[in-house]
Coordinates of C-alpha atoms in Angstrom, one line a residue:
X1 CA 114.6 93.8 108.7
X2 CA 111.7 94.5 106.4
X3 CA 109.1 92.1 105.2
X4 CA 105.9 92.5 103.2
X5 CA 103.1 90.3 101.7
X6 CA 99.9 90.9 99.8
X7 CA 96.7 91.2 101.8
X8 CA 94.2 88.4 101.2
X9 CA 91.3 90.4 102.7
X10 CA 91.8 93.9 101.5
X11 CA 92.1 94.4 97.7
X12 CA 95.3 96.0 96.6
X13 CA 96.7 96.3 100.1
X14 CA 100.1 95.1 101.3
X15 CA 101.0 94.0 104.9
X16 CA 104.4 94.8 106.2
X17 CA 106.6 94.7 109.3
X18 CA 109.9 96.4 110.1
X19 CA 112.3 97.2 112.8
X20 CA 113.1 100.7 113.8
X21 CA 116.1 102.4 112.3
X22 CA 117.5 105.3 110.3
X23 CA 117.0 106.1 106.7
X24 CA 114.2 107.4 104.5
X25 CA 111.0 106.2 102.8
X26 CA 110.1 107.5 99.4
X27 CA 106.7 108.6 98.0
X28 CA 104.5 105.8 96.6
X29 CA 101.0 107.3 96.3
X30 CA 99.8 105.1 99.2
X31 CA 98.6 105.6 102.8
X32 CA 99.3 103.3 105.7
X33 CA 97.6 102.2 108.9
X34 CA 100.4 101.6 111.4
X35 CA 101.0 99.6 114.6
X36 CA 103.9 101.0 116.6
X37 CA 104.6 99.7 120.1
X38 CA 100.9 99.3 120.8
X39 CA 99.7 102.5 119.1
X40 CA 97.6 102.9 116.0
X41 CA 98.7 105.7 113.6
X42 CA 98.1 106.8 110.0
X43 CA 100.8 107.7 107.5
X44 CA 99.5 110.1 104.9
X45 CA 100.6 110.4 101.2
X46 CA 104.1 111.7 100.8
X47 CA 105.3 114.2 98.3
X48 CA 109.0 113.7 99.1
X49 CA 111.4 111.7 101.2
X50 CA 110.8 111.5 104.9
X51 CA 113.5 111.0 107.6
X52 CA 113.5 108.4 110.2
X53 CA 112.2 109.2 113.7
X54 CA 108.9 110.8 112.9
X55 CA 107.2 107.7 114.4
X56 CA 109.3 106.6 117.5
X57 CA 109.4 103.0 118.3
X58 CA 111.3 99.7 118.2
X59 CA 109.1 97.5 116.0
X60 CA 106.4 98.4 113.5
X61 CA 103.7 96.7 111.4
X62 CA 101.4 98.2 108.8
X63 CA 98.9 97.8 106.1
X64 CA 99.6 99.9 103.1
X65 CA 96.4 100.8 101.2
X66 CA 96.3 101.2 97.5
X67 CA 96.2 104.8 96.1
X68 CA 92.8 106.3 96.7
X69 CA 91.6 103.5 99.0
X70 CA 92.3 105.1 102.5
X71 CA 90.0 108.2 102.5
X72 CA 86.8 106.2 102.6
X73 CA 88.1 103.9 105.2
X74 CA 89.5 106.7 107.4
X75 CA 86.7 109.1 106.9
X76 CA 89.0 112.1 105.9
X77 CA 90.2 113.4 102.5
X78 CA 93.7 112.4 101.7
X79 CA 95.0 115.9 101.4
X80 CA 94.4 116.5 105.1
X81 CA 97.1 113.9 105.9
X82 CA 99.5 114.8 103.1
X83 CA 103.1 114.4 104.4
X84 CA 101.8 113.7 107.9
X85 CA 102.0 110.9 110.5
X86 CA 99.1 111.2 113.0
X87 CA 97.6 109.1 115.8
X88 CA 94.5 107.4 114.8
X89 CA 92.9 108.9 117.9
X90 CA 93.3 112.3 116.2
X91 CA 90.8 111.1 113.6
X92 CA 88.5 108.8 115.4
X93 CA 87.1 108.8 119.0
X94 CA 89.8 107.9 121.5
X95 CA 87.7 105.2 123.2
X96 CA 87.1 103.5 119.9
X97 CA 90.8 103.6 119.0
X98 CA 91.7 102.1 122.4
X99 CA 89.2 99.2 121.7
X100 CA 90.7 98.7 118.3
X101 CA 94.2 98.7 119.6
X102 CA 93.3 96.0 122.1
X103 CA 91.9 93.9 119.3
X104 CA 95.0 94.3 117.2
X105 CA 97.2 93.5 120.2
X106 CA 95.2 90.2 120.6
X107 CA 96.6 88.9 117.4
X108 CA 99.9 87.0 117.4
X109 CA 101.0 89.0 114.4
X110 CA 99.8 92.7 114.4
X111 CA 99.7 92.7 110.6
X112 CA 96.8 90.2 110.8
X113 CA 95.1 92.5 113.3
X114 CA 95.5 95.5 111.1
X115 CA 94.2 93.6 108.1
X116 CA 91.1 92.5 110.0
X117 CA 90.5 96.1 111.2
X118 CA 90.8 97.5 107.7
X119 CA 88.6 94.8 106.3
X120 CA 85.9 95.4 108.8
X121 CA 86.1 99.2 108.4
X122 CA 85.9 98.8 104.6
X123 CA 82.8 96.7 104.9
X124 CA 81.2 99.3 107.1
X125 CA 82.1 102.4 105.1
X126 CA 81.7 101.1 101.5
X127 CA 84.1 101.3 98.6
X128 CA 86.5 104.1 97.8
X129 CA 85.9 106.7 95.1
X130 CA 85.6 104.5 91.9
X131 CA 87.5 107.2 90.0
X132 CA 90.7 106.4 92.0
X133 CA 91.4 103.0 90.5
X134 CA 90.8 104.1 87.0
X135 CA 92.9 107.2 87.3
X136 CA 95.7 105.2 88.9
X137 CA 95.6 102.6 86.2
X138 CA 95.7 105.2 83.4
X139 CA 98.6 107.1 85.1
X140 CA 100.6 103.9 85.4
X141 CA 100.1 103.4 81.7
X142 CA 101.6 106.9 81.0
X143 CA 98.4 108.7 79.9
X144 CA 98.3 112.5 80.2
X145 CA 96.0 114.3 82.6
X146 CA 93.9 115.9 79.8
X147 CA 93.3 112.5 78.2
X148 CA 92.4 110.9 81.6
X149 CA 90.0 113.8 82.4
X150 CA 88.3 113.3 79.1
X151 CA 88.1 109.5 79.6
X152 CA 86.4 109.8 83.0
X153 CA 84.1 112.6 81.9
X154 CA 85.5 115.4 84.0
X155 CA 87.1 118.7 83.4
X156 CA 90.8 118.9 84.5
X157 CA 89.9 121.1 87.5
X158 CA 87.2 118.6 88.6
X159 CA 89.7 115.8 88.3
X160 CA 92.2 117.7 90.3
X161 CA 89.7 118.3 93.1
X162 CA 88.7 114.6 93.2
X163 CA 92.3 113.6 93.2
X164 CA 93.2 115.8 96.1
X165 CA 90.5 114.0 98.2
X166 CA 91.4 110.5 96.9
X167 CA 95.2 110.7 96.7
X168 CA 96.3 113.8 98.6
X169 CA 97.5 115.6 95.6
X170 CA 96.6 116.2 91.9
X171 CA 96.9 113.6 89.2
X172 CA 100.1 115.1 87.8
X173 CA 101.9 114.7 91.1
X174 CA 100.6 111.2 91.5
X175 CA 101.8 110.4 88.0
X176 CA 105.2 111.6 88.8
X177 CA 105.3 109.5 92.0
X178 CA 104.1 106.3 90.2
X179 CA 106.7 106.9 87.4
X180 CA 109.4 107.3 90.0
X181 CA 108.5 104.0 91.6
X182 CA 108.7 102.3 88.3
X183 CA 112.0 103.8 87.5
X184 CA 113.5 102.9 90.9
X185 CA 112.3 99.3 90.5
X186 CA 113.9 99.1 87.1
X187 CA 117.2 100.5 88.4
X188 CA 117.2 98.2 91.4
X189 CA 116.8 95.3 89.0
X190 CA 120.0 96.3 87.2
X191 CA 118.5 98.0 84.1
X192 CA 120.9 100.6 82.6
X193 CA 119.9 104.1 83.5
X194 CA 119.4 105.3 80.0
X195 CA 117.0 102.4 79.4
X196 CA 115.3 103.1 82.7
X197 CA 114.6 106.6 81.5
X198 CA 113.1 105.4 78.2
X199 CA 111.0 102.6 79.7
X200 CA 109.7 104.6 82.6
X201 CA 108.6 107.4 80.3
X202 CA 111.1 110.2 81.0
X203 CA 112.3 112.5 78.2
X204 CA 115.9 111.5 78.8
X205 CA 118.3 110.4 81.5
X206 CA 118.8 114.0 82.7
X207 CA 115.0 114.3 83.2
X208 CA 115.1 111.1 85.2
X209 CA 118.0 112.4 87.4
X210 CA 116.1 115.6 88.1
X211 CA 112.9 113.7 89.1
X212 CA 114.8 111.3 91.4
X213 CA 116.5 114.3 93.1
X214 CA 113.2 116.2 93.4
X215 CA 111.1 113.3 94.7
X216 CA 113.6 111.1 96.4
X217 CA 116.2 113.6 97.6
X218 CA 119.0 111.5 96.2
X219 CA 120.7 110.2 93.1
X220 CA 119.8 107.0 91.3
X221 CA 123.2 105.6 91.9
X222 CA 123.0 106.3 95.6
X223 CA 119.5 104.7 95.8
X224 CA 120.6 101.6 94.0
X225 CA 123.7 101.3 96.2
X226 CA 121.6 101.6 99.3
X227 CA 118.9 99.1 98.2
X228 CA 121.5 96.4 97.5
X229 CA 121.5 95.8 101.3
X230 CA 118.0 96.9 101.8
X231 CA 116.3 96.5 105.2
X232 CA 114.0 98.6 107.3
X233 CA 116.8 101.2 107.7
X234 CA 117.1 101.9 103.9
X235 CA 114.7 103.0 101.2
X236 CA 112.3 100.2 100.6
X237 CA 110.8 98.9 97.4
X238 CA 107.4 99.9 98.5
X239 CA 108.1 101.8 101.7
X240 CA 107.8 101.1 105.4
X241 CA 106.3 104.2 106.8
X242 CA 108.1 103.8 110.1
X243 CA 111.2 105.3 108.6
X244 CA 109.4 107.8 106.5

């Protein structure tokens, strides 16, 4: 079982819940605040597929924050959490985390509690790096790194450093991840693979296949076959970090 819905209180965020299980979650450029059997955790930005079992538990909820939104809220640069799942108490004072966990637990749906927590924290910490939204938008549009750097008034090295803090990796890696997500969505919708490669911005179908293997650890055919019966135990459209 996997369900998600857009947050009404945190711009660009998605609320989700899932049961435990086996499988993988694929990179999406996002970071999540998780609720797992009464514990608060953070899932950092992924660079590849993650196996199930990194976060033990039977039922999970989360708020998936838009690319670049989590570092300001959490108070740590994204690259510190790259490919990691950590207890929130490793980042914030344990007493404060216990208090927040009790508040989340008081909600009938922990997703609502996580949403309220994130909204309050965002109000206290202020907005994320304004560069993040523009870089993400331009990468989704297929712009190259040099052009993006020029558009935002930075050198490529400066843009890379800012991106490490905001996204957990450089803009080229984020661009590859976002392109992969678009390709997977197209393939899942039944688009022929050769058309997927063209629309998503790959040089050809072979290039698409290499990127799916490199970032998702599988083939496009295997991914589509698995997603036909998608639940929390299979690769998700956006990604439950419980099975990451």
